[in-house]
């Protein structure tokens, strides 16, 4: 399960993301705007190939991601791809790097929730991670009542992605499917993001994350299934001259 997702979204120039777009996909946008999102959430009841691993069932993740798409027949597979993913479990990070070549790193992490409100959402949500010799934190205060994101809305664009693409070491791309029901989203009244962001994300993305968000909201989350990865066989990496 992925639970209590905090989504901080930043509009950026497409040129910033172009070097990170996996082969076979194109940069996706909403209403002509290109976004990166800093997303924090809690893994719960985690299983690897259906097997629960002791001491690795509940833990935090904070990731920096952006949005791509791939045309398959008449279908547009709207997807995410990642700049950096943080978890506190070395085994989880190692499996993700080995099986998917995902850009995971293992760091000290923590989370804190306020009292659960009547709307099934904590009064506050905070995720923290230690990097560069100090703690960084994202903290939000949800307000109102959760609702399923409206069709065509920015909230739907950010939350409703059911595919992932990852560039491999040889330049090729793998594809995997992410299955979950539609999530409810809440607006937030207060957002704090502090810490040494460049230590994890580098100067360019650290500068982006130091600006004001274009939008911010939270989602309740759900049970999630991530498929085994499949290499895109109809493409060849640039090193093969195709």
CSV table of C-alpha atoms in Angstrom, one decimal:
chain,number,residue,atom,x,y,z
A,1,UNK,CA,0.0,0.0,0.0
A,2,UNK,CA,1.0,3.6,-0.7
A,3,UNK,CA,-0.5,5.9,2.0
A,4,UNK,CA,-0.7,9.6,2.8
A,5,UNK,CA,0.9,10.9,-0.4
A,6,UNK,CA,2.2,14.5,-0.3
A,7,UNK,CA,2.6,16.0,-3.8
A,8,UNK,CA,4.5,19.2,-4.3
A,9,UNK,CA,4.5,20.3,-7.9
A,10,UNK,CA,6.7,22.7,-9.8
A,11,UNK,CA,6.4,24.0,-13.3
A,12,UNK,CA,9.7,23.8,-15.2
A,13,UNK,CA,11.1,24.4,-18.7
A,14,UNK,CA,11.0,21.2,-20.8
A,15,UNK,CA,14.7,21.6,-21.5
A,16,UNK,CA,15.6,20.8,-17.9
A,17,UNK,CA,14.0,17.4,-18.2
A,18,UNK,CA,14.9,16.5,-21.8
A,19,UNK,CA,18.2,14.7,-20.9
A,20,UNK,CA,16.3,12.4,-18.5
A,21,UNK,CA,13.5,11.3,-20.8
A,22,UNK,CA,13.7,7.5,-21.4
A,23,UNK,CA,14.2,6.3,-24.9
A,24,UNK,CA,10.8,5.5,-26.6
A,25,UNK,CA,8.9,8.0,-24.5
A,26,UNK,CA,8.0,11.7,-24.9
A,27,UNK,CA,7.8,14.4,-22.3
A,28,UNK,CA,4.2,14.8,-21.1
A,29,UNK,CA,2.5,18.1,-20.1
A,30,UNK,CA,-0.8,19.4,-18.8
A,31,UNK,CA,-2.3,22.4,-20.5
A,32,UNK,CA,1.0,23.2,-22.1
A,33,UNK,CA,2.8,23.1,-18.7
A,34,UNK,CA,5.6,20.7,-17.7
A,35,UNK,CA,6.0,19.6,-14.1
A,36,UNK,CA,8.3,17.9,-11.7
A,37,UNK,CA,6.8,16.6,-8.4
A,38,UNK,CA,8.4,15.9,-5.1
A,39,UNK,CA,6.3,13.1,-3.6
A,40,UNK,CA,6.4,11.7,-0.1
A,41,UNK,CA,4.4,8.7,1.1
A,42,UNK,CA,4.4,5.7,3.3
A,43,UNK,CA,4.9,2.1,2.1
A,44,UNK,CA,2.8,-0.2,4.2
A,45,UNK,CA,2.2,-4.0,4.1
A,46,UNK,CA,5.0,-4.3,1.5
A,47,UNK,CA,5.6,-7.5,-0.3
A,48,UNK,CA,8.3,-8.5,-2.8
A,49,UNK,CA,7.1,-10.9,-5.5
A,50,UNK,CA,4.2,-11.6,-3.1
A,51,UNK,CA,6.4,-12.4,-0.1
A,52,UNK,CA,6.6,-10.1,3.0
A,53,UNK,CA,10.1,-9.4,4.2
A,54,UNK,CA,10.6,-9.0,7.9
A,55,UNK,CA,11.4,-5.4,9.0
A,56,UNK,CA,10.8,-4.1,5.5
A,57,UNK,CA,7.0,-3.8,5.4
A,58,UNK,CA,6.5,-0.2,6.5
A,59,UNK,CA,8.8,2.6,5.6
A,60,UNK,CA,8.9,6.1,4.0
A,61,UNK,CA,9.7,7.1,0.4
A,62,UNK,CA,10.4,10.5,-1.0
A,63,UNK,CA,10.9,10.8,-4.7
A,64,UNK,CA,11.4,13.4,-7.4
A,65,UNK,CA,9.6,12.5,-10.6
A,66,UNK,CA,8.3,13.9,-13.8
A,67,UNK,CA,5.8,12.8,-16.5
A,68,UNK,CA,6.2,11.0,-19.8
A,69,UNK,CA,4.0,9.1,-22.3
A,70,UNK,CA,4.4,6.4,-24.8
A,71,UNK,CA,2.1,5.7,-27.8
A,72,UNK,CA,1.2,2.0,-28.1
A,73,UNK,CA,-1.2,1.3,-30.9
A,74,UNK,CA,-4.1,3.7,-30.2
A,75,UNK,CA,-3.3,4.0,-26.5
A,76,UNK,CA,-1.3,6.7,-24.9
A,77,UNK,CA,0.4,5.2,-21.8
A,78,UNK,CA,0.8,8.2,-19.4
A,79,UNK,CA,3.6,7.4,-17.1
A,80,UNK,CA,6.2,8.6,-14.5
A,81,UNK,CA,9.9,8.5,-14.5
A,82,UNK,CA,12.2,9.3,-11.6
A,83,UNK,CA,15.1,11.7,-11.0
A,84,UNK,CA,15.8,10.3,-7.4
A,85,UNK,CA,14.0,8.0,-5.0
A,86,UNK,CA,14.8,7.9,-1.3
A,87,UNK,CA,14.0,5.1,1.1
A,88,UNK,CA,15.4,4.1,4.6
A,89,UNK,CA,15.9,0.4,3.8
A,90,UNK,CA,19.1,-0.6,2.0
A,91,UNK,CA,17.6,-3.9,0.8
A,92,UNK,CA,14.7,-2.1,-0.8
A,93,UNK,CA,17.0,0.3,-2.6
A,94,UNK,CA,19.2,-2.5,-3.7
A,95,UNK,CA,16.4,-4.6,-5.2
A,96,UNK,CA,15.0,-1.6,-7.0
A,97,UNK,CA,18.4,-0.7,-8.5
A,98,UNK,CA,19.0,-4.3,-9.5
A,99,UNK,CA,15.6,-5.2,-11.0
A,100,UNK,CA,14.6,-1.8,-12.4
A,101,UNK,CA,17.7,0.3,-12.4
A,102,UNK,CA,15.6,2.9,-10.5
A,103,UNK,CA,17.7,5.8,-9.1
A,104,UNK,CA,17.2,4.7,-5.4
A,105,UNK,CA,19.3,5.8,-2.5
A,106,UNK,CA,19.1,4.7,1.1
A,107,UNK,CA,19.1,7.5,3.8
A,108,UNK,CA,17.8,7.9,7.3
A,109,UNK,CA,14.1,8.9,7.1
A,110,UNK,CA,11.2,9.6,9.4
A,111,UNK,CA,7.5,10.6,9.3
A,112,UNK,CA,5.0,12.3,11.6
A,113,UNK,CA,1.2,12.5,11.3
A,114,UNK,CA,-1.1,14.7,13.2
A,115,UNK,CA,-4.3,13.4,14.7
A,116,UNK,CA,-6.6,11.6,12.3
A,117,UNK,CA,-9.5,13.9,11.3
A,118,UNK,CA,-13.1,13.0,10.5
A,119,UNK,CA,-12.3,13.0,6.8
A,120,UNK,CA,-9.9,10.1,7.1
A,121,UNK,CA,-6.8,12.3,6.6
A,122,UNK,CA,-4.3,13.4,9.3
A,123,UNK,CA,-4.4,17.0,10.4
A,124,UNK,CA,-0.8,17.3,9.3
A,125,UNK,CA,1.7,15.1,7.4
A,126,UNK,CA,5.5,15.4,7.5
A,127,UNK,CA,8.3,13.3,5.9
A,128,UNK,CA,11.9,13.9,6.7
A,129,UNK,CA,15.2,12.6,5.3
A,130,UNK,CA,18.8,13.1,6.3
A,131,UNK,CA,21.3,14.0,3.5
A,132,UNK,CA,24.3,16.4,3.3
A,133,UNK,CA,24.8,16.2,7.0
A,134,UNK,CA,21.4,17.6,8.0
A,135,UNK,CA,17.7,16.8,7.9
A,136,UNK,CA,15.3,18.0,5.2
A,137,UNK,CA,11.5,17.9,5.7
A,138,UNK,CA,8.3,18.3,3.8
A,139,UNK,CA,5.3,19.3,5.9
A,140,UNK,CA,1.7,20.0,4.8
A,141,UNK,CA,-1.6,20.7,6.5
A,142,UNK,CA,-4.6,19.1,4.6
A,143,UNK,CA,-7.9,20.9,4.6
A,144,UNK,CA,-11.5,20.2,3.5
A,145,UNK,CA,-12.9,16.9,2.3
A,146,UNK,CA,-11.2,14.5,-0.1
A,147,UNK,CA,-12.6,13.9,-3.5
A,148,UNK,CA,-11.6,12.0,-6.6
A,149,UNK,CA,-9.7,14.3,-9.0
A,150,UNK,CA,-11.9,15.8,-11.7
A,151,UNK,CA,-11.4,14.5,-15.2
A,152,UNK,CA,-8.9,16.7,-17.1
A,153,UNK,CA,-7.7,18.5,-13.9
A,154,UNK,CA,-4.2,19.1,-12.8
A,155,UNK,CA,-4.8,16.8,-9.9
A,156,UNK,CA,-5.8,14.0,-12.2
A,157,UNK,CA,-2.7,14.6,-14.4
A,158,UNK,CA,-0.4,14.4,-11.3
A,159,UNK,CA,-2.0,11.4,-9.5
A,160,UNK,CA,-3.4,9.1,-12.3
A,161,UNK,CA,-0.5,7.4,-13.9
A,162,UNK,CA,-0.5,3.7,-14.4
A,163,UNK,CA,2.8,3.1,-16.2
A,164,UNK,CA,6.5,3.7,-15.3
A,165,UNK,CA,9.5,3.9,-17.6
A,166,UNK,CA,13.2,3.7,-16.6
A,167,UNK,CA,16.3,4.3,-18.6
A,168,UNK,CA,18.7,1.4,-18.3
A,169,UNK,CA,22.5,1.4,-18.1
A,170,UNK,CA,22.9,0.6,-21.8
A,171,UNK,CA,20.5,3.4,-22.8
A,172,UNK,CA,17.5,1.1,-23.4
A,173,UNK,CA,14.2,1.4,-21.5
A,174,UNK,CA,12.1,-0.8,-19.4
A,175,UNK,CA,8.3,-0.5,-18.9
A,176,UNK,CA,6.2,-1.6,-15.9
A,177,UNK,CA,2.6,-1.3,-15.0
A,178,UNK,CA,1.3,0.3,-11.8
A,179,UNK,CA,-2.2,-0.8,-10.7
A,180,UNK,CA,-4.4,1.0,-8.2
A,181,UNK,CA,-7.9,2.5,-7.9
A,182,UNK,CA,-8.4,6.3,-8.3
A,183,UNK,CA,-7.3,8.2,-5.2
A,184,UNK,CA,-9.1,11.0,-3.3
A,185,UNK,CA,-7.2,14.2,-3.1
A,186,UNK,CA,-7.2,17.0,-0.5
A,187,UNK,CA,-6.0,20.6,-0.9
A,188,UNK,CA,-3.5,21.9,1.6
A,189,UNK,CA,-3.5,25.1,3.6
A,190,UNK,CA,0.1,25.2,4.5
A,191,UNK,CA,3.3,23.8,2.9
A,192,UNK,CA,6.9,23.8,4.3
A,193,UNK,CA,9.9,22.3,2.4
A,194,UNK,CA,13.2,22.9,4.1
A,195,UNK,CA,16.7,21.5,4.1
A,196,UNK,CA,19.8,21.0,1.9
A,197,UNK,CA,17.9,20.0,-1.2
A,198,UNK,CA,20.9,20.3,-3.5
A,199,UNK,CA,22.6,17.5,-1.5
A,200,UNK,CA,20.2,15.0,-3.0
A,201,UNK,CA,18.9,16.6,-6.2
A,202,UNK,CA,21.8,18.7,-7.5
A,203,UNK,CA,22.0,22.4,-8.1
A,204,UNK,CA,19.5,22.6,-10.9
A,205,UNK,CA,16.7,20.7,-9.2
A,206,UNK,CA,17.6,22.0,-5.8
A,207,UNK,CA,17.0,25.5,-7.2
A,208,UNK,CA,13.6,24.5,-8.6
A,209,UNK,CA,12.6,23.0,-5.2
A,210,UNK,CA,13.6,26.2,-3.5
A,211,UNK,CA,10.9,28.2,-5.4
A,212,UNK,CA,7.2,28.3,-4.6
A,213,UNK,CA,5.1,25.3,-5.7
A,214,UNK,CA,2.8,25.6,-8.7
A,215,UNK,CA,0.4,23.4,-6.7
A,216,UNK,CA,0.3,21.1,-3.7
A,217,UNK,CA,-2.1,18.5,-2.5
A,218,UNK,CA,-2.3,15.2,-0.7
A,219,UNK,CA,-3.9,11.9,-1.7
A,220,UNK,CA,-5.1,9.1,0.6
A,221,UNK,CA,-3.5,6.3,-1.5
A,222,UNK,CA,-4.5,2.6,-1.7
A,223,UNK,CA,-3.2,-0.9,-2.3
A,224,UNK,CA,-0.8,-0.8,-5.2
A,225,UNK,CA,0.7,-3.5,-7.5
A,226,UNK,CA,3.8,-3.0,-9.5
A,227,UNK,CA,4.4,-5.5,-12.4
A,228,UNK,CA,7.7,-7.1,-13.3
A,229,UNK,CA,9.7,-4.9,-15.7
A,230,UNK,CA,9.7,-5.5,-19.5
A,231,UNK,CA,12.4,-4.2,-21.8
A,232,UNK,CA,11.1,-2.4,-24.9
A,233,UNK,CA,12.3,-4.7,-27.6
A,234,UNK,CA,11.1,-2.5,-30.5
A,235,UNK,CA,13.7,0.1,-29.6
A,236,UNK,CA,17.5,0.0,-29.5
A,237,UNK,CA,19.7,2.3,-27.4
A,238,UNK,CA,21.6,5.0,-29.2
A,239,UNK,CA,24.9,3.1,-28.8
A,240,UNK,CA,23.6,0.6,-31.4
A,241,UNK,CA,23.1,3.2,-34.0
A,242,UNK,CA,19.3,3.0,-34.4
